[in-house]
XYZ file of C-alpha atoms in Angstrom:
769
model
C 0.000 0.000 0.000
C 2.799 2.369 0.944
C 4.467 1.747 -2.432
C 1.299 2.850 -4.255
C 1.088 6.009 -2.148
C 4.724 6.907 -2.877
C 4.260 6.269 -6.577
C 1.139 8.462 -6.670
C 2.983 11.265 -4.908
C 5.769 11.000 -7.473
C 3.294 11.340 -10.330
C 1.585 14.278 -8.669
C 4.923 16.053 -8.343
C 4.836 16.490 -12.143
C 2.023 18.967 -11.751
C 2.669 20.673 -8.457
C 3.433 24.349 -8.713
C 6.467 25.740 -6.943
C 7.827 29.087 -5.816
C 9.637 30.939 -8.587
C 11.627 34.039 -9.383
C 11.825 35.741 -12.785
C 14.661 36.686 -15.090
C 13.653 39.262 -17.677
C 15.506 41.274 -20.276
C 16.038 42.044 -23.926
C 18.340 40.621 -26.571
C 19.764 42.901 -29.241
C 22.600 43.085 -31.744
C 25.589 45.436 -31.644
C 23.495 48.148 -33.334
C 20.985 47.950 -30.477
C 18.362 46.388 -32.775
C 16.151 43.779 -31.064
C 16.637 40.139 -32.057
C 13.547 37.942 -32.356
C 13.447 34.145 -31.748
C 16.730 34.008 -29.830
C 16.805 30.745 -27.845
C 17.519 31.190 -24.131
C 18.091 27.980 -22.123
C 18.623 27.457 -18.391
C 21.282 24.739 -18.449
C 20.514 23.438 -14.953
C 16.806 22.782 -15.615
C 16.784 22.734 -19.452
C 13.737 24.968 -19.585
C 13.891 28.053 -21.747
C 12.242 30.814 -23.690
C 12.525 32.708 -26.968
C 12.691 36.451 -27.431
C 9.721 38.236 -29.022
C 9.682 40.829 -31.806
C 10.975 43.461 -29.366
C 13.772 41.197 -28.157
C 12.042 40.723 -24.780
C 12.177 37.405 -22.892
C 11.077 36.083 -19.507
C 12.256 33.006 -17.608
C 10.753 31.495 -14.470
C 13.351 29.970 -12.120
C 12.650 27.817 -9.012
C 13.610 29.696 -5.836
C 15.663 26.715 -4.727
C 17.983 27.306 -7.710
C 20.005 30.337 -6.641
C 22.730 30.194 -9.291
C 21.848 29.641 -12.957
C 23.704 29.581 -16.252
C 21.846 30.897 -19.304
C 22.835 30.031 -22.842
C 21.840 32.419 -25.653
C 21.899 30.980 -29.191
C 20.846 32.499 -32.503
C 21.714 31.564 -36.075
C 24.449 33.823 -37.437
C 25.545 35.016 -33.988
C 28.084 33.824 -31.460
C 26.547 31.788 -28.634
C 27.096 33.219 -25.153
C 26.853 32.096 -21.528
C 25.766 34.175 -18.540
C 25.930 32.891 -14.959
C 23.622 34.723 -12.535
C 23.460 34.775 -8.728
C 19.796 34.958 -7.654
C 20.334 34.473 -3.930
C 19.769 38.169 -3.102
C 16.341 38.407 -4.739
C 13.515 39.059 -2.292
C 9.750 38.660 -2.575
C 8.529 39.230 -6.115
C 11.735 40.862 -7.343
C 12.931 40.065 -10.856
C 16.497 39.868 -12.143
C 17.084 41.970 -15.261
C 19.649 40.799 -17.816
C 20.015 42.550 -21.184
C 22.247 40.770 -23.670
C 24.033 42.038 -26.763
C 24.905 39.290 -29.257
C 27.818 39.524 -31.686
C 27.169 38.663 -35.309
C 29.399 35.912 -36.691
C 29.395 34.332 -40.145
C 31.217 31.311 -38.706
C 28.997 28.325 -37.996
C 30.547 27.453 -34.641
C 29.120 26.043 -31.418
C 30.902 28.055 -28.742
C 29.569 26.398 -25.574
C 30.460 22.980 -24.160
C 29.432 20.928 -21.133
C 31.913 18.031 -21.442
C 34.412 19.829 -19.208
C 32.068 19.047 -16.297
C 30.565 22.518 -16.280
C 29.111 24.719 -18.978
C 31.810 26.916 -20.440
C 32.772 28.709 -23.622
C 35.368 26.665 -25.496
C 37.704 29.637 -25.774
C 38.179 29.496 -22.004
C 39.122 25.801 -21.737
C 42.808 24.804 -21.645
C 42.304 21.717 -23.819
C 40.599 21.002 -27.128
C 36.896 20.181 -27.245
C 35.258 20.071 -30.669
C 31.514 20.120 -31.291
C 29.458 18.461 -34.010
C 25.830 19.607 -34.109
C 22.823 17.472 -34.990
C 21.875 19.789 -37.844
C 25.264 19.136 -39.442
C 24.740 15.376 -39.140
C 21.152 15.508 -40.412
C 22.287 17.236 -43.602
C 25.697 15.584 -44.061
C 24.665 12.555 -46.122
C 27.154 10.283 -44.300
C 26.239 6.671 -43.495
C 27.377 6.420 -39.876
C 28.467 8.483 -36.895
C 32.181 7.839 -37.262
C 32.198 9.184 -40.834
C 30.671 12.411 -39.510
C 33.215 12.708 -36.699
C 36.066 12.244 -39.186
C 35.308 15.702 -40.613
C 36.920 17.168 -37.476
C 40.676 17.952 -37.610
C 42.677 15.280 -35.776
C 39.877 12.697 -35.948
C 39.763 9.838 -38.457
C 37.572 6.831 -39.225
C 38.478 3.136 -39.109
C 36.223 1.679 -41.786
C 34.799 -1.850 -41.707
C 32.513 -1.912 -44.702
C 29.938 0.868 -44.859
C 27.951 0.527 -41.642
C 30.727 0.032 -39.100
C 33.078 2.915 -38.351
C 35.304 3.601 -35.370
C 36.726 7.053 -34.623
C 40.468 7.509 -34.230
C 41.426 10.499 -32.096
C 45.020 11.586 -32.666
C 46.055 8.019 -33.507
C 44.203 6.232 -30.671
C 41.011 4.191 -30.878
C 39.083 1.239 -29.442
C 39.820 0.777 -25.708
C 41.745 4.061 -25.605
C 38.545 6.057 -26.190
C 35.368 6.494 -24.174
C 31.885 6.884 -25.638
C 29.392 8.507 -23.284
C 25.751 8.106 -24.277
C 23.453 10.299 -22.191
C 26.067 10.332 -19.419
C 26.540 6.538 -19.485
C 29.856 5.013 -20.547
C 29.337 2.418 -23.288
C 31.073 -0.938 -22.816
C 30.278 -2.795 -26.035
C 32.843 -1.776 -28.643
C 36.353 -1.653 -27.185
C 37.795 -5.070 -27.972
C 37.977 -4.832 -31.768
C 37.960 -2.328 -34.619
C 35.131 -4.309 -36.216
C 32.716 -3.581 -33.337
C 30.933 -0.227 -33.676
C 29.382 2.327 -31.386
C 25.723 1.398 -30.942
C 23.935 4.711 -31.017
C 21.397 6.557 -33.116
C 23.160 9.792 -34.021
C 19.783 11.344 -34.902
C 18.729 11.165 -31.227
C 21.503 13.538 -30.143
C 21.506 17.318 -29.984
C 25.247 17.389 -30.530
C 28.491 15.490 -30.030
C 31.432 16.863 -28.055
C 34.857 15.337 -28.614
C 37.690 15.787 -26.145
C 41.111 15.261 -27.694
C 43.540 13.796 -25.194
C 43.301 12.339 -21.688
C 40.020 13.081 -19.950
C 40.390 10.552 -17.164
C 39.712 13.108 -14.434
C 35.965 13.026 -14.930
C 35.476 9.811 -16.879
C 37.997 7.292 -15.504
C 39.780 4.402 -17.192
C 40.037 4.246 -21.004
C 40.058 8.007 -21.645
C 43.718 7.888 -22.727
C 43.016 9.147 -26.239
C 39.841 11.106 -25.681
C 36.095 11.090 -25.129
C 33.127 11.174 -27.506
C 30.253 12.623 -25.483
C 26.726 12.195 -26.866
C 24.546 15.090 -25.660
C 20.923 14.039 -26.071
C 18.190 16.260 -27.507
C 16.992 19.004 -25.200
C 13.321 19.132 -24.223
C 10.952 21.209 -26.304
C 10.209 24.772 -25.266
C 7.552 25.085 -22.566
C 3.977 24.679 -23.843
C 5.260 23.434 -27.183
C 5.150 20.276 -29.264
C 7.855 20.109 -31.910
C 9.731 17.589 -33.981
C 11.603 16.868 -37.169
C 11.747 14.400 -40.033
C 14.989 13.552 -41.836
C 15.320 11.417 -44.958
C 18.362 10.520 -47.108
C 18.714 8.421 -50.263
C 22.128 7.074 -51.425
C 22.561 6.249 -55.103
C 25.622 3.992 -54.696
C 23.988 1.595 -52.220
C 20.311 2.181 -52.960
C 20.391 3.072 -49.274
C 18.157 5.183 -47.103
C 17.885 6.854 -43.733
C 14.516 7.854 -42.310
C 14.241 9.433 -38.868
C 11.174 10.919 -37.171
C 11.231 12.576 -33.763
C 8.582 14.415 -31.769
C 8.824 16.007 -28.342
C 6.671 18.157 -26.110
C 6.911 20.145 -22.921
C 4.540 21.673 -20.427
C 5.529 23.759 -17.432
C 6.579 20.667 -15.455
C 6.412 17.608 -17.683
C 8.488 16.966 -20.814
C 8.680 13.960 -23.135
C 9.983 12.769 -26.491
C 10.101 9.807 -28.883
C 12.202 9.058 -31.967
C 12.482 6.221 -34.490
C 15.241 5.883 -37.117
C 15.765 3.311 -39.857
C 18.846 2.723 -42.022
C 19.283 0.210 -44.807
C 21.986 -0.145 -47.486
C 22.853 -2.670 -50.167
C 26.468 -3.569 -51.016
C 28.430 -0.611 -52.331
C 30.431 -0.453 -55.565
C 33.983 0.890 -55.808
C 35.511 3.388 -58.217
C 35.869 0.686 -60.881
C 32.176 -0.163 -60.663
C 32.783 -3.510 -58.940
C 30.443 -4.573 -56.126
C 32.147 -5.028 -52.749
C 30.123 -7.915 -51.390
C 28.667 -7.972 -47.879
C 29.082 -4.276 -47.154
C 25.283 -4.164 -46.773
C 23.778 -3.274 -43.419
C 20.449 -2.658 -41.703
C 19.827 -0.711 -38.505
C 16.678 -0.025 -36.457
C 16.607 2.553 -33.645
C 13.982 3.705 -31.173
C 14.200 6.029 -28.168
C 11.765 7.568 -25.693
C 12.173 9.886 -22.721
C 10.014 11.300 -19.943
C 10.931 13.899 -17.337
C 9.691 16.479 -14.902
C 10.847 19.822 -13.501
C 10.046 20.584 -9.879
C 10.999 23.271 -7.406
C 13.867 21.152 -6.099
C 15.228 19.551 -9.265
C 14.929 18.055 -12.736
C 14.349 14.310 -13.158
C 14.163 12.233 -16.319
C 14.327 8.681 -17.622
C 15.229 7.563 -21.153
C 15.111 4.294 -23.083
C 17.238 3.632 -26.190
C 16.931 0.569 -28.432
C 19.317 -0.261 -31.277
C 19.097 -3.344 -33.496
C 21.716 -3.402 -36.289
C 22.953 -6.105 -38.650
C 26.317 -5.329 -40.254
C 27.910 -7.366 -43.030
C 31.350 -8.856 -42.304
C 34.124 -8.921 -44.880
C 36.764 -11.582 -44.201
C 38.619 -14.356 -46.041
C 35.831 -16.855 -45.354
C 33.108 -14.569 -46.715
C 35.152 -13.752 -49.816
C 35.781 -17.464 -50.471
C 32.059 -18.098 -50.142
C 31.298 -15.338 -52.642
C 33.721 -16.860 -55.123
C 32.412 -20.400 -54.567
C 28.625 -19.988 -54.808
C 27.864 -16.514 -56.198
C 24.621 -17.754 -57.758
C 23.122 -18.424 -54.310
C 23.820 -14.959 -52.931
C 21.188 -12.290 -53.390
C 22.071 -8.765 -54.490
C 19.543 -7.126 -52.145
C 19.884 -5.542 -48.727
C 19.078 -8.580 -46.560
C 21.951 -9.885 -44.422
C 22.316 -13.552 -45.422
C 25.726 -14.779 -44.296
C 28.664 -13.421 -42.308
C 27.149 -10.541 -40.373
C 27.038 -9.083 -36.898
C 23.625 -9.460 -35.300
C 23.430 -6.985 -32.419
C 20.780 -5.828 -29.965
C 21.307 -3.031 -27.454
C 18.962 -1.777 -24.724
C 19.887 1.258 -22.638
C 17.901 2.750 -19.767
C 19.217 5.950 -18.187
C 18.041 8.246 -15.439
C 19.443 11.788 -15.430
C 18.659 13.898 -12.385
C 19.684 17.342 -11.133
C 18.945 18.389 -7.548
C 19.015 22.083 -6.647
C 20.914 22.900 -3.448
C 20.700 26.701 -3.391
C 23.793 27.857 -5.304
C 25.020 24.297 -5.751
C 23.646 21.462 -7.856
C 23.933 17.706 -7.515
C 23.799 15.620 -10.712
C 23.031 11.916 -10.433
C 23.120 9.762 -13.576
C 22.231 6.064 -13.469
C 22.259 3.662 -16.379
C 21.640 0.039 -17.246
C 22.557 -1.421 -20.618
C 21.934 -4.894 -21.958
C 23.924 -5.734 -25.067
C 23.633 -8.959 -27.090
C 26.379 -9.471 -29.664
C 26.217 -12.358 -32.084
C 28.328 -13.138 -35.139
C 26.714 -15.228 -37.864
C 28.939 -17.032 -40.319
C 28.340 -18.634 -43.694
C 28.616 -22.244 -44.887
C 27.638 -23.877 -48.189
C 25.845 -27.154 -47.672
C 26.785 -28.986 -50.867
C 24.382 -31.863 -50.199
C 21.316 -29.627 -50.136
C 22.889 -26.825 -52.190
C 21.835 -24.196 -49.686
C 23.556 -21.553 -47.611
C 23.669 -21.885 -43.843
C 24.337 -19.053 -41.385
C 25.489 -20.617 -38.085
C 26.140 -18.435 -35.027
C 29.870 -18.481 -34.220
C 29.837 -16.068 -31.290
C 27.175 -15.013 -28.788
C 27.787 -12.766 -25.768
C 25.401 -11.005 -23.395
C 26.920 -7.939 -21.714
C 25.038 -6.275 -18.838
C 26.317 -3.048 -17.324
C 25.118 -0.872 -14.465
C 26.746 2.566 -14.278
C 26.502 5.370 -11.755
C 27.775 8.908 -11.703
C 27.232 11.601 -9.076
C 28.830 15.033 -9.004
C 28.446 18.180 -6.940
C 28.902 21.508 -8.707
C 29.795 24.409 -6.426
C 30.141 27.836 -8.089
C 31.551 30.795 -6.169
C 32.290 34.193 -7.677
C 33.961 33.477 -11.038
C 35.228 30.084 -9.900
C 33.777 26.588 -9.724
C 34.513 23.315 -7.944
C 33.388 19.826 -8.937
C 33.437 16.764 -6.703
C 32.280 13.426 -8.031
C 32.245 9.658 -7.931
C 31.459 7.246 -10.732
C 31.784 3.599 -11.562
C 30.316 0.536 -13.197
C 29.434 -3.095 -12.542
C 29.979 -5.032 -15.780
C 29.069 -8.655 -16.386
C 29.580 -10.657 -19.591
C 27.872 -14.004 -20.139
C 29.262 -15.969 -23.097
C 27.401 -18.824 -24.754
C 30.025 -21.582 -24.549
C 28.226 -23.631 -27.219
C 29.534 -21.058 -29.726
C 33.218 -21.584 -30.628
C 34.596 -18.072 -31.254
C 33.604 -15.784 -28.369
C 36.289 -13.094 -27.875
C 34.736 -12.254 -24.485
C 34.366 -15.075 -21.982
C 32.326 -15.109 -18.762
C 33.752 -12.179 -16.814
C 33.001 -9.428 -14.326
C 34.465 -5.929 -13.939
C 34.028 -3.543 -11.031
C 35.036 0.098 -11.576
C 35.127 2.873 -9.013
C 36.570 6.385 -9.168
C 36.510 9.614 -7.190
C 37.638 13.035 -8.410
C 37.826 16.753 -7.750
C 38.172 19.483 -10.408
C 38.580 23.206 -9.949
C 38.135 26.029 -12.427
C 39.642 29.310 -11.221
C 39.774 32.806 -12.663
C 43.184 34.003 -11.473
C 42.797 37.463 -12.981
C 41.162 39.152 -15.968
C 43.531 37.422 -18.391
C 44.394 34.025 -16.863
C 42.129 31.070 -16.035
C 43.348 27.799 -14.522
C 41.701 24.378 -14.535
C 43.146 21.512 -12.490
C 42.142 18.362 -10.681
C 42.968 14.935 -9.262
C 41.348 11.502 -9.540
C 41.716 8.046 -8.010
C 40.549 4.888 -9.858
C 40.167 1.254 -8.853
C 39.243 -1.586 -11.242
C 38.904 -5.315 -10.520
C 38.545 -7.830 -13.368
C 37.760 -11.551 -13.043
C 37.092 -14.232 -15.659
C 35.645 -17.747 -15.617
C 36.714 -19.504 -18.834
C 35.210 -22.633 -20.384
C 37.109 -24.542 -23.083
C 35.428 -24.539 -26.526
C 36.332 -26.020 -29.916
C 38.593 -23.098 -30.804
C 39.451 -21.365 -27.484
C 41.140 -22.195 -24.199
C 41.084 -18.773 -22.545
C 42.873 -17.722 -19.357
C 41.379 -17.173 -15.905
C 42.271 -13.860 -14.248
C 41.558 -12.008 -11.023
C 43.395 -8.733 -11.558
C 43.125 -5.378 -9.822
C 44.409 -2.027 -11.050
C 44.473 1.402 -9.433
C 45.795 4.766 -10.467
C 46.030 8.424 -9.490
C 45.719 10.861 -12.404
C 45.710 14.622 -12.626
C 45.780 17.595 -14.939
C 46.716 21.262 -14.940
C 45.806 23.750 -17.635
C 46.060 27.502 -18.161
C 44.307 29.866 -20.563
C 46.025 33.195 -21.162
C 43.783 35.703 -22.934
C 46.688 38.074 -23.603
C 44.705 40.239 -26.053
C 40.986 40.556 -26.664
C 40.905 38.064 -29.524
C 44.051 36.050 -28.778
C 44.221 32.999 -26.519
C 47.243 30.913 -25.574
C 46.476 27.602 -23.876
C 48.677 24.960 -22.289
C 47.589 21.755 -20.589
C 49.365 18.725 -19.142
C 47.287 15.735 -18.146
C 47.668 12.068 -17.341
C 45.433 9.147 -18.320
C 44.916 5.569 -17.221
C 43.688 2.433 -19.001
C 43.572 -1.080 -17.641
C 43.904 -3.981 -20.092
C 40.651 -5.294 -21.554
C 39.354 -8.796 -20.846
C 40.388 -10.103 -24.332
C 43.886 -8.594 -23.950
C 44.256 -10.506 -20.680
C 42.468 -13.771 -21.434
C 42.228 -14.494 -25.154
C 43.719 -17.818 -26.251
C 42.176 -19.102 -29.443
C 40.533 -18.102 -32.704
C 39.268 -14.507 -33.037
C 38.483 -12.807 -36.361
C 40.157 -15.621 -38.284
C 43.509 -15.559 -36.449
C 44.854 -17.332 -33.367
C 45.043 -14.621 -30.711
C 46.730 -14.908 -27.312
C 46.435 -12.540 -24.382
C 48.699 -12.019 -21.389
C 47.216 -12.226 -17.880
C 50.172 -10.208 -16.544
C 49.664 -7.086 -18.646
C 50.052 -3.827 -16.735
C 47.797 -0.788 -16.983
C 48.654 1.898 -19.509
C 49.641 5.278 -18.132
C 50.081 8.316 -20.329
C 51.088 11.959 -20.065
C 49.973 14.397 -22.739
C 51.220 17.919 -23.272
C 48.915 20.192 -25.290
C 49.500 23.694 -26.601
C 46.930 25.765 -28.446
C 46.966 29.198 -29.983
C 43.470 30.449 -30.772
C 42.585 33.674 -32.560
C 39.080 34.690 -33.502
C 37.134 37.487 -35.045
C 33.486 37.302 -36.102
C 34.677 36.511 -39.638
C 37.801 34.422 -38.990
C 39.308 31.861 -36.610
C 42.799 30.361 -36.449
C 43.734 27.347 -34.319
C 47.221 25.876 -34.013
C 47.232 22.800 -31.742
C 50.410 20.705 -31.384
C 50.487 17.824 -28.874
C 52.837 15.188 -27.452
C 51.421 12.030 -25.839
C 53.790 9.625 -24.065
C 52.138 6.294 -23.231
C 53.785 3.898 -20.807
C 53.002 0.176 -21.242
C 51.088 0.787 -24.480
C 49.157 -2.412 -25.353
C 49.083 -3.641 -28.951
C 48.887 -6.847 -31.020
C 51.802 -8.437 -32.897
C 52.313 -11.585 -34.972
C 54.850 -13.868 -33.264
C 57.082 -16.483 -34.880
C 55.110 -19.282 -33.167
C 52.905 -21.442 -35.351
C 49.247 -21.455 -34.332
C 48.123 -24.793 -32.781
C 44.840 -24.629 -34.724
C 43.850 -22.726 -37.824
C 46.392 -21.253 -40.225
C 49.381 -18.962 -39.726
C 51.164 -17.848 -36.583
C 50.025 -16.807 -33.129
C 49.119 -13.142 -32.604
C 49.893 -11.922 -29.101
C 49.012 -8.872 -26.994
C 52.230 -7.200 -25.798
C 53.147 -3.822 -24.370
C 55.944 -1.298 -24.708
C 56.260 2.451 -24.294
C 54.960 4.541 -27.193
C 55.056 8.167 -28.307
C 52.232 9.841 -30.220
C 52.749 13.389 -31.452
C 51.614 15.823 -34.102
C 48.766 18.296 -34.192
C 46.289 20.281 -36.211
C 46.177 23.660 -37.920
C 42.711 24.976 -38.752
C 41.670 28.163 -40.525
C 38.129 29.470 -41.090
C 37.559 32.633 -43.100
C 34.187 34.222 -43.900
C 35.098 37.719 -45.163
C 31.449 38.311 -46.066
C 28.105 36.548 -45.898
C 28.364 34.895 -49.291
C 31.850 33.366 -49.242
C 33.698 31.102 -46.818
C 36.897 29.040 -46.813
C 37.799 26.298 -44.356
C 41.234 24.675 -44.326
C 42.580 22.092 -41.881
C 45.813 20.092 -41.745
C 46.062 17.026 -39.448
C 49.382 15.299 -38.759
C 49.894 12.189 -36.593
C 53.164 10.374 -35.791
C 53.595 7.325 -33.558
C 56.693 5.362 -32.491
C 57.269 2.321 -30.291
C 60.186 2.035 -27.854
C 62.156 -1.237 -27.543
C 59.433 -3.204 -29.312
C 60.067 -6.871 -30.231
C 60.914 -7.924 -33.786
C 62.234 -4.395 -34.450
C 58.729 -3.046 -34.890
C 58.982 0.761 -35.118
C 55.376 1.926 -35.386
C 51.917 0.863 -34.174
C 49.343 -0.197 -36.755
C 46.354 1.899 -37.860
C 48.082 5.267 -37.632
C 46.221 7.658 -39.945
C 47.568 9.267 -43.073
C 48.295 12.981 -42.898
C 45.247 14.829 -44.184
C 44.693 18.275 -45.646
C 41.093 19.401 -46.167
C 39.955 22.506 -48.008
C 36.341 23.538 -48.387
C 35.050 26.549 -50.286
C 31.465 27.588 -49.618
C 29.251 30.084 -51.419
C 26.064 31.335 -49.765
C 23.142 33.326 -51.104
C 20.323 35.143 -49.367
C 16.787 34.795 -50.626
C 16.352 33.569 -54.200
C 12.735 33.157 -55.360
C 11.160 30.627 -52.964
C 14.565 29.550 -51.599
C 16.401 30.938 -48.561
C 19.957 30.525 -47.289
C 21.016 28.656 -50.421
C 24.614 27.457 -50.581
C 27.088 25.466 -52.647
C 30.320 24.004 -51.306
C 33.142 22.018 -52.802
C 35.575 20.057 -50.653
C 39.033 18.816 -51.595
C 40.486 16.141 -49.307
C 44.130 15.175 -49.747
C 45.402 12.057 -47.958
C 49.179 11.807 -48.047
C 51.230 8.631 -48.460
C 51.521 6.592 -45.264
C 54.828 4.677 -45.232
C 55.415 4.727 -41.457
C 53.707 1.376 -41.136
C 53.286 -1.181 -38.376
C 53.959 -4.885 -38.504
C 52.428 -6.609 -41.575
C 51.065 -3.300 -42.845
C 51.680 -2.185 -46.401
C 52.293 1.422 -47.341
C 49.250 3.317 -48.537
C 49.659 5.647 -51.513
C 48.328 9.181 -51.508
C 44.885 9.853 -52.890
C 42.490 12.768 -53.314
C 38.728 13.013 -52.936
C 36.374 15.674 -54.273
C 33.029 16.215 -52.571
C 30.267 18.651 -53.483
C 27.170 19.830 -51.649
C 24.205 21.968 -52.672
C 21.495 23.031 -50.251
C 18.751 25.489 -49.505
C 15.826 26.181 -47.211
C 12.313 26.049 -48.611
C 8.921 26.408 -46.996
C 7.215 23.027 -46.550
C 3.946 22.987 -44.596
C 4.789 26.465 -43.275
C 8.149 25.262 -41.938
C 11.627 26.277 -43.129
C 13.044 22.941 -44.265
C 16.486 21.892 -45.517
C 16.872 20.250 -48.907
C 20.340 19.150 -50.017
C 22.285 17.096 -52.532
C 25.711 15.771 -51.546
C 28.201 14.160 -53.882
C 31.015 12.064 -52.402
C 34.088 10.924 -54.319
C 32.824 12.708 -57.405
C 35.921 11.772 -59.416
C 35.117 8.087 -58.723
C 38.577 7.520 -57.278
C 39.584 3.872 -56.786
C 41.462 3.747 -53.499
C 41.955 1.961 -50.167
C 42.217 4.032 -47.020
C 45.053 3.189 -44.628
C 42.506 2.764 -41.813
C 40.319 0.344 -43.748
C 39.917 -2.826 -41.674
C 39.537 -4.766 -44.929
C 42.688 -3.389 -46.547
C 44.347 -6.798 -46.158
C 41.638 -8.233 -48.423
C 42.376 -5.627 -51.134
C 38.789 -4.379 -50.958
C 38.405 -0.880 -52.337
C 36.467 1.939 -50.698
C 33.163 3.258 -52.016
C 33.068 4.924 -55.418
C 30.928 7.885 -56.399
C 27.858 8.337 -54.189
C 25.155 10.976 -54.609
C 22.918 11.596 -51.601
C 19.560 13.347 -51.790
C 18.245 14.539 -48.451
C 15.774 16.674 -46.610
C 15.210 17.742 -43.025
C 11.767 19.086 -42.062
C 11.349 20.586 -38.591
C 7.849 21.268 -37.309
C 6.410 23.085 -34.302
C 2.904 23.127 -32.812
C 2.425 25.586 -29.992
C -0.221 24.999 -27.351
C -1.415 26.955 -24.338
C -2.147 23.876 -22.285
C 0.047 23.985 -19.200
C -0.716 20.386 -18.232
C 0.769 18.929 -21.399
C-alpha cells in the first residue's frame, strides 16, 4: 500500500506548482536592434524561452535554484553564456539581464558541457570540438564515425559501410570512451570491427575531447572522449519535432528518422524512431564489394519532470543493427557460390547481429547555489556473429552463429557543482558493474564469462586568477577489478584472471587571454587504461587468427602535453594545436614467430611497450562576407614504439596525414529559396609509409566532394533540402585505416545523396501537457 502512495505522490509532483523568481531582459545586436526568436536555455533545468519581436524574454526559475547559467543561441551570432546569482532576490523581485549578441558568419558552437561545467570553449585549456545534430542531419554520411572524421585530428576506421570507429590523434578502441546520455558504453572496445551502438539522430550534438580526460570519466580516456549530448526538451507549452530522410545512389540506401517532443511547465517527453538500410556498395571501378550491406533499427523515448527542487528524467534507447562482415571466409564463399547470394539488402551470411537496450536516469537536484547531478544507467547488449557455410548436399547456404555474448552493465555517476564568484569546484564519484555471459556452445567468443568492477573519485577546480588568466586543475583516483571464468570450446582455451588495477591521475591547464581576440592555452594531463578482458584472457581463434592474451599485462599510463593558440574574429578563426602524448606500457597486437596450434598462420599476441604519439592540427576558417567562406585544416599524426620486439617501429592503424579545403558560397533569398549554398571540398590524404607490422604502405589519394542546399517552406516550416556528392571523381582507393585493406577491398566509389530535413512546431497553451 505504501508503495502505491509513494508512486502516486511522485506522479503528482509532475504537476505541483512551486515558488519561482523571474529573469527578464532584452536581446539585441551590436546596433541595439532587437533580435527575435533568440533561444535562451537554463542549463541546470533545461527549460527556456525565446525572445519576441521586441527582443524581450522572460524566464521562471525555481527559488531553490540560486545560481543559474543561461545560454543564448541564434543563427548567425556567437553563442554566449551568462551565470547569474539569484540568492539576493527578495519577494517578487525580478532579475534583469540585457544581452548584446555579436554577429558571426562562422557556424561554430561556442559552448560545451563536457568539461564538467558549462563553459565557452575559448576558455578551456584543452581542445573540445563540437558536431551539431543539424550538421549530421544534412551531411549525407552513413554512420556516426564518418561524420566525426570531418573534425581535424579525428579519423575513421572503416569496416565496410555501416561500421566505423573514430580515431582520435592516432588512438582508438579501448583508448577512447563513448558517453551516451552520461553513461559510458562498454560494447565496442575489444575490436575495430565492433561499432558504437547509437542513433546519431537522437543527439543534440556530439562533443569530442582530444587527449586524456580521465579526471571526470575514468579508465580508457587515454586518447579522448566522444560525449553524446541528447536532444533538449521542447520549449515550454510546445510540441515540436523533425523528419529527416536521405537516399544514397551507390547503395540504394536510405535513412529515415522521425522525432517528436513536447513540454509543459513541469512535464516533458519525447520519442524518436530511425531506420537505415543499405545494399552492397560499388567501388571506383564499378565492382560490387560484397557484404558491405547493413540494416539498422533505432527507437528512443524519454520522460521527465521539472520541480521546485530539481529536474528528473528517464530515457530508453533501443538499437538493433545487422552489419555485413568482410573476411577471407566470406570472400571465399562469394567466389564459390555466387549464384546463391542475393544482391539485395538482406543480411544472409557473415554478419554481426546486435541488440542493445539502454535505460538511463538523469537527475539534477538544486541545493541553493550548488547542484547535484546523479546519472544512473543500465545497458543490456547482445552481440552475435553469424557465419556462412555452403551445404553442398542440399545446395543451400547456412548461417550458423559463431559467437554469442550477453553484456550487462550498471553505471553510476554523481557530481556536486559548487560555483563561487567566477570560480567553480566539482566533486564526483562514478563507476560501473559489468558482467559478460558468453554462450560456450559457440566456438569463437572473444569475451568469456567475466566481471568488472570500476570505481573512481575526483575533484576538479576552475579558477579565474585574474582578468587574463584562467586555470583548470584536478585529481582523480581509480580502482578496477577484473575476473574471468573460462570454459574450453572447440577453438578457445582462454585464461582465468583475477586482476586489480588502481591509479592516481591529474591535470593542470592555463588559458592566457593576452589580447581581446588572442588565446594561448597549455595543458598537461595524465590518463589511465587497464587492459581489456580479451587482452588478458584471449587464447584461441578470433576474427580468423589465433590470438593470445597475457594475464600479466600492466595498466597503460600516459602523459599528454597540449598547446593551443586560438585567434578569432566574427569573420575568422585560427587554431594551431600541437600535442605530445607519451604512453607507458602501451598495449598492442603483434604476430609472433610461433605457429598457431589450430587454424592457419602464426600466433598473434598482446604485448606492451612504451609509445610516443605526437603531431597536431592547424585549422583556418575565413568568412570575409556573408556569401563566401573558406575552411582549411591540416592534421598530422606520428607514432613510435620504444624497444618493441621484432624491431617493430610503429603501431598499426596510424592515420595518413590529411589536408582538407572547403570553399562555400552562400546566397540570401532567391525566389522561394532561402539561405542557399554550394560548397566544394578537396580532401588530400598523403602517403603513409610509417607502417606497423604486416602493414603495407598506402599511396596518396584525393577526394572531391560537393554539396548543394537550400531552405524552402514546406507545410509552413523552413526545411532543408540538399544534394551531396562524395568521391565525385570516382577515385579507386583503399584508405590506410580500412579494416579490410588486407583483403584488397576498395572503398566506395561515387555516391550521390539526396536529403531533406523538415522541422515542425505546434504551440499549445495547455500547461498540463
